[in-house]
Amino acid sequence: NFQKKGSFKDCITRLNAADEKSLVKFIDVLNGNWQNSEFGISDFCKKLSISKSQLYRKCTAITGMSPNALLREYRLLKSLTLLAKEGQNVSQTTFNAGFNSPSYFIKCFQRRFGLLPLSYVKIVNIAN
C-alpha cells in the first residue's frame, strides 16, 4: 500500500477505541487459530460472535483486507518465523502455518514476498 499511496503518512490510519478493540479481537482469534488448516471464516465468525457480513465490513474497514486475506497474510507472516528455524523445510512449514497445499503456500509466499520460500530459507541461513 505504501508504494501505491505515495507517502508513509498516507498509510497510517488512526483507529477509534471500538475499532482498536475489534482489531485486538481479530488478532487474538488469529493468534489462537492460525496453525489450524481447518480454521475458516465461519469459525472466525463464531469466535467473534458476529455474522460473515459484519466480519467482512469490520475487517475491511479496519485492515483494508477481507477476512480471508487477513488470515492468509497472518499465516504468511508467521511462516517467515517458521522457515527461519533450523530444520524447517517448506513442506513442514506449509502445514505448520495452516496451509493445506505446498503448491498454494509457495504461490502465496512468492506473490507476497517476491521470492520462493526455499530462497528465503537460503538467505536466512546465510545471514545466520
PDB file of C-alpha atoms in Angstrom:
ATOM      1  CA  ASN A   1       0.000   0.000   0.000  1.00  0.00           C
ATOM      2  CA  PHE A   2       2.869   2.383   0.705  1.00  0.00           C
ATOM      3  CA  GLN A   3       4.051   2.325  -2.904  1.00  0.00           C
ATOM      4  CA  LYS A   4       0.560   2.923  -4.251  1.00  0.00           C
ATOM      5  CA  LYS A   5      -0.334   5.810  -1.972  1.00  0.00           C
ATOM      6  CA  GLY A   6       2.890   7.726  -2.293  1.00  0.00           C
ATOM      7  CA  SER A   7       3.794   8.731   1.240  1.00  0.00           C
ATOM      8  CA  PHE A   8       4.238   6.991   4.532  1.00  0.00           C
ATOM      9  CA  LYS A   9       1.739   9.302   6.239  1.00  0.00           C
ATOM     10  CA  ASP A  10      -0.977   8.158   3.811  1.00  0.00           C
ATOM     11  CA  CYS A  11      -0.541   4.576   5.063  1.00  0.00           C
ATOM     12  CA  ILE A  12      -1.132   5.361   8.716  1.00  0.00           C
ATOM     13  CA  THR A  13      -4.675   5.140   9.994  1.00  0.00           C
ATOM     14  CA  ARG A  14      -5.871   6.163  13.408  1.00  0.00           C
ATOM     15  CA  LEU A  15      -8.317   3.801  14.997  1.00  0.00           C
ATOM     16  CA  ASN A  16     -11.060   4.807  17.350  1.00  0.00           C
ATOM     17  CA  ALA A  17     -11.423   2.812  20.570  1.00  0.00           C
ATOM     18  CA  ALA A  18     -14.086   0.470  19.157  1.00  0.00           C
ATOM     19  CA  ASP A  19     -12.025  -0.331  16.056  1.00  0.00           C
ATOM     20  CA  GLU A  20      -8.925  -0.886  18.153  1.00  0.00           C
ATOM     21  CA  LYS A  21     -10.862  -3.284  20.363  1.00  0.00           C
ATOM     22  CA  SER A  22     -12.102  -5.149  17.270  1.00  0.00           C
ATOM     23  CA  LEU A  23      -8.572  -5.343  15.852  1.00  0.00           C
ATOM     24  CA  VAL A  24      -7.268  -6.777  19.113  1.00  0.00           C
ATOM     25  CA  LYS A  25     -10.045  -9.396  18.996  1.00  0.00           C
ATOM     26  CA  PHE A  26      -9.169 -10.256  15.365  1.00  0.00           C
ATOM     27  CA  ILE A  27      -5.524 -10.721  16.285  1.00  0.00           C
ATOM     28  CA  ASP A  28      -6.357 -12.781  19.370  1.00  0.00           C
ATOM     29  CA  VAL A  29      -8.518 -15.131  17.290  1.00  0.00           C
ATOM     30  CA  LEU A  30      -5.895 -15.349  14.539  1.00  0.00           C
ATOM     31  CA  ASN A  31      -3.133 -15.962  17.051  1.00  0.00           C
ATOM     32  CA  GLY A  32      -5.028 -18.848  18.584  1.00  0.00           C
ATOM     33  CA  ASN A  33      -6.041 -20.498  15.312  1.00  0.00           C
ATOM     34  CA  TRP A  34      -3.584 -19.668  12.508  1.00  0.00           C
ATOM     35  CA  GLN A  35      -1.974 -23.121  12.516  1.00  0.00           C
ATOM     36  CA  ASN A  36      -5.300 -24.921  12.161  1.00  0.00           C
ATOM     37  CA  SER A  37      -5.776 -25.554   8.433  1.00  0.00           C
ATOM     38  CA  GLU A  38      -9.469 -26.254   9.075  1.00  0.00           C
ATOM     39  CA  PHE A  39      -9.988 -22.795  10.590  1.00  0.00           C
ATOM     40  CA  GLY A  40     -12.040 -20.705   8.187  1.00  0.00           C
ATOM     41  CA  ILE A  41     -14.218 -17.654   8.050  1.00  0.00           C
ATOM     42  CA  SER A  42     -17.223 -19.428   9.612  1.00  0.00           C
ATOM     43  CA  ASP A  43     -15.032 -20.334  12.585  1.00  0.00           C
ATOM     44  CA  PHE A  44     -13.710 -16.773  12.707  1.00  0.00           C
ATOM     45  CA  CYS A  45     -17.310 -15.519  12.912  1.00  0.00           C
ATOM     46  CA  LYS A  46     -18.208 -17.981  15.664  1.00  0.00           C
ATOM     47  CA  LYS A  47     -15.180 -16.970  17.746  1.00  0.00           C
ATOM     48  CA  LEU A  48     -16.123 -13.300  17.418  1.00  0.00           C
ATOM     49  CA  SER A  49     -19.892 -13.900  17.684  1.00  0.00           C
ATOM     50  CA  ILE A  50     -20.638 -11.884  14.547  1.00  0.00           C
ATOM     51  CA  SER A  51     -22.084 -12.629  11.112  1.00  0.00           C
ATOM     52  CA  LYS A  52     -19.984 -13.066   7.976  1.00  0.00           C
ATOM     53  CA  SER A  53     -21.158  -9.738   6.601  1.00  0.00           C
ATOM     54  CA  GLN A  54     -20.298  -7.961   9.877  1.00  0.00           C
ATOM     55  CA  LEU A  55     -16.861  -9.599   9.905  1.00  0.00           C
ATOM     56  CA  TYR A  56     -16.251  -8.597   6.311  1.00  0.00           C
ATOM     57  CA  ARG A  57     -17.335  -4.990   6.912  1.00  0.00           C
ATOM     58  CA  LYS A  58     -15.313  -4.586  10.116  1.00  0.00           C
ATOM     59  CA  CYS A  59     -12.266  -6.352   8.761  1.00  0.00           C
ATOM     60  CA  THR A  60     -12.094  -4.347   5.525  1.00  0.00           C
ATOM     61  CA  ALA A  61     -12.776  -1.075   7.340  1.00  0.00           C
ATOM     62  CA  ILE A  62     -10.052  -1.656   9.932  1.00  0.00           C
ATOM     63  CA  THR A  63      -7.372  -3.544   7.984  1.00  0.00           C
ATOM     64  CA  GLY A  64      -8.188  -2.827   4.349  1.00  0.00           C
ATOM     65  CA  MET A  65      -8.285  -6.603   3.772  1.00  0.00           C
ATOM     66  CA  SER A  66     -11.008  -9.186   3.564  1.00  0.00           C
ATOM     67  CA  PRO A  67     -11.090 -11.743   6.389  1.00  0.00           C
ATOM     68  CA  ASN A  68      -9.641 -14.383   4.047  1.00  0.00           C
ATOM     69  CA  ALA A  69      -6.812 -12.073   3.003  1.00  0.00           C
ATOM     70  CA  LEU A  70      -6.123 -11.177   6.652  1.00  0.00           C
ATOM     71  CA  LEU A  71      -5.940 -14.854   7.639  1.00  0.00           C
ATOM     72  CA  ARG A  72      -3.636 -15.632   4.699  1.00  0.00           C
ATOM     73  CA  GLU A  73      -1.422 -12.618   5.484  1.00  0.00           C
ATOM     74  CA  TYR A  74      -1.181 -13.617   9.141  1.00  0.00           C
ATOM     75  CA  ARG A  75      -0.211 -17.172   8.196  1.00  0.00           C
ATOM     76  CA  LEU A  76       2.361 -15.954   5.675  1.00  0.00           C
ATOM     77  CA  LEU A  77       3.971 -13.631   8.208  1.00  0.00           C
ATOM     78  CA  LYS A  78       4.112 -16.448  10.750  1.00  0.00           C
ATOM     79  CA  SER A  79       5.643 -18.731   8.098  1.00  0.00           C
ATOM     80  CA  LEU A  80       8.666 -16.418   7.936  1.00  0.00           C
ATOM     81  CA  THR A  81       9.484 -17.302  11.530  1.00  0.00           C
ATOM     82  CA  LEU A  82       8.896 -20.996  10.895  1.00  0.00           C
ATOM     83  CA  LEU A  83      11.126 -21.014   7.813  1.00  0.00           C
ATOM     84  CA  ALA A  84      13.892 -19.236   9.717  1.00  0.00           C
ATOM     85  CA  LYS A  85      14.016 -22.032  12.288  1.00  0.00           C
ATOM     86  CA  GLU A  86      16.752 -24.537  11.678  1.00  0.00           C
ATOM     87  CA  GLY A  87      15.491 -27.817  10.313  1.00  0.00           C
ATOM     88  CA  GLN A  88      12.176 -26.472   8.988  1.00  0.00           C
ATOM     89  CA  ASN A  89      11.555 -27.301   5.359  1.00  0.00           C
ATOM     90  CA  VAL A  90       8.907 -25.861   3.060  1.00  0.00           C
ATOM     91  CA  SER A  91       6.551 -28.844   3.379  1.00  0.00           C
ATOM     92  CA  GLN A  92       6.647 -28.782   7.180  1.00  0.00           C
ATOM     93  CA  THR A  93       6.161 -25.034   7.170  1.00  0.00           C
ATOM     94  CA  THR A  94       3.189 -25.309   4.803  1.00  0.00           C
ATOM     95  CA  PHE A  95       1.233 -27.456   7.227  1.00  0.00           C
ATOM     96  CA  ASN A  96       2.555 -25.799  10.400  1.00  0.00           C
ATOM     97  CA  ALA A  97       1.401 -22.435   9.058  1.00  0.00           C
ATOM     98  CA  GLY A  98      -2.139 -23.664   8.428  1.00  0.00           C
ATOM     99  CA  PHE A  99      -1.957 -24.170   4.664  1.00  0.00           C
ATOM    100  CA  ASN A 100      -3.256 -27.410   3.133  1.00  0.00           C
ATOM    101  CA  SER A 101      -1.195 -27.404  -0.041  1.00  0.00           C
ATOM    102  CA  PRO A 102       2.540 -26.785  -0.512  1.00  0.00           C
ATOM    103  CA  SER A 103       1.944 -25.506  -4.047  1.00  0.00           C
ATOM    104  CA  TYR A 104      -0.646 -22.976  -2.828  1.00  0.00           C
ATOM    105  CA  PHE A 105       1.636 -21.911   0.024  1.00  0.00           C
ATOM    106  CA  ILE A 106       4.553 -21.410  -2.383  1.00  0.00           C
ATOM    107  CA  LYS A 107       2.351 -19.416  -4.775  1.00  0.00           C
ATOM    108  CA  CYS A 108       1.046 -17.161  -1.978  1.00  0.00           C
ATOM    109  CA  PHE A 109       4.512 -16.756  -0.463  1.00  0.00           C
ATOM    110  CA  GLN A 110       6.057 -15.775  -3.779  1.00  0.00           C
ATOM    111  CA  ARG A 111       3.244 -13.358  -4.589  1.00  0.00           C
ATOM    112  CA  ARG A 112       3.534 -11.711  -1.138  1.00  0.00           C
ATOM    113  CA  PHE A 113       7.306 -11.614  -0.645  1.00  0.00           C
ATOM    114  CA  GLY A 114       8.638 -11.788  -4.205  1.00  0.00           C
ATOM    115  CA  LEU A 115      10.719 -14.914  -3.713  1.00  0.00           C
ATOM    116  CA  LEU A 116      10.257 -18.616  -3.198  1.00  0.00           C
ATOM    117  CA  PRO A 117      10.215 -19.975   0.356  1.00  0.00           C
ATOM    118  CA  LEU A 118      13.347 -22.034  -0.339  1.00  0.00           C
ATOM    119  CA  SER A 119      15.183 -18.894  -1.490  1.00  0.00           C
ATOM    120  CA  TYR A 120      14.122 -17.186   1.741  1.00  0.00           C
ATOM    121  CA  VAL A 121      15.480 -20.130   3.760  1.00  0.00           C
ATOM    122  CA  LYS A 122      18.821 -19.882   1.939  1.00  0.00           C
ATOM    123  CA  ILE A 123      19.023 -16.131   2.562  1.00  0.00           C
ATOM    124  CA  VAL A 124      18.209 -16.572   6.265  1.00  0.00           C
ATOM    125  CA  ASN A 125      20.774 -19.374   6.606  1.00  0.00           C
ATOM    126  CA  ILE A 126      23.485 -17.249   5.005  1.00  0.00           C
ATOM    127  CA  ALA A 127      22.664 -14.341   7.333  1.00  0.00           C
ATOM    128  CA  ASN A 128      22.919 -16.575  10.386  1.00  0.00           C
TER     129      ASN A 128
END
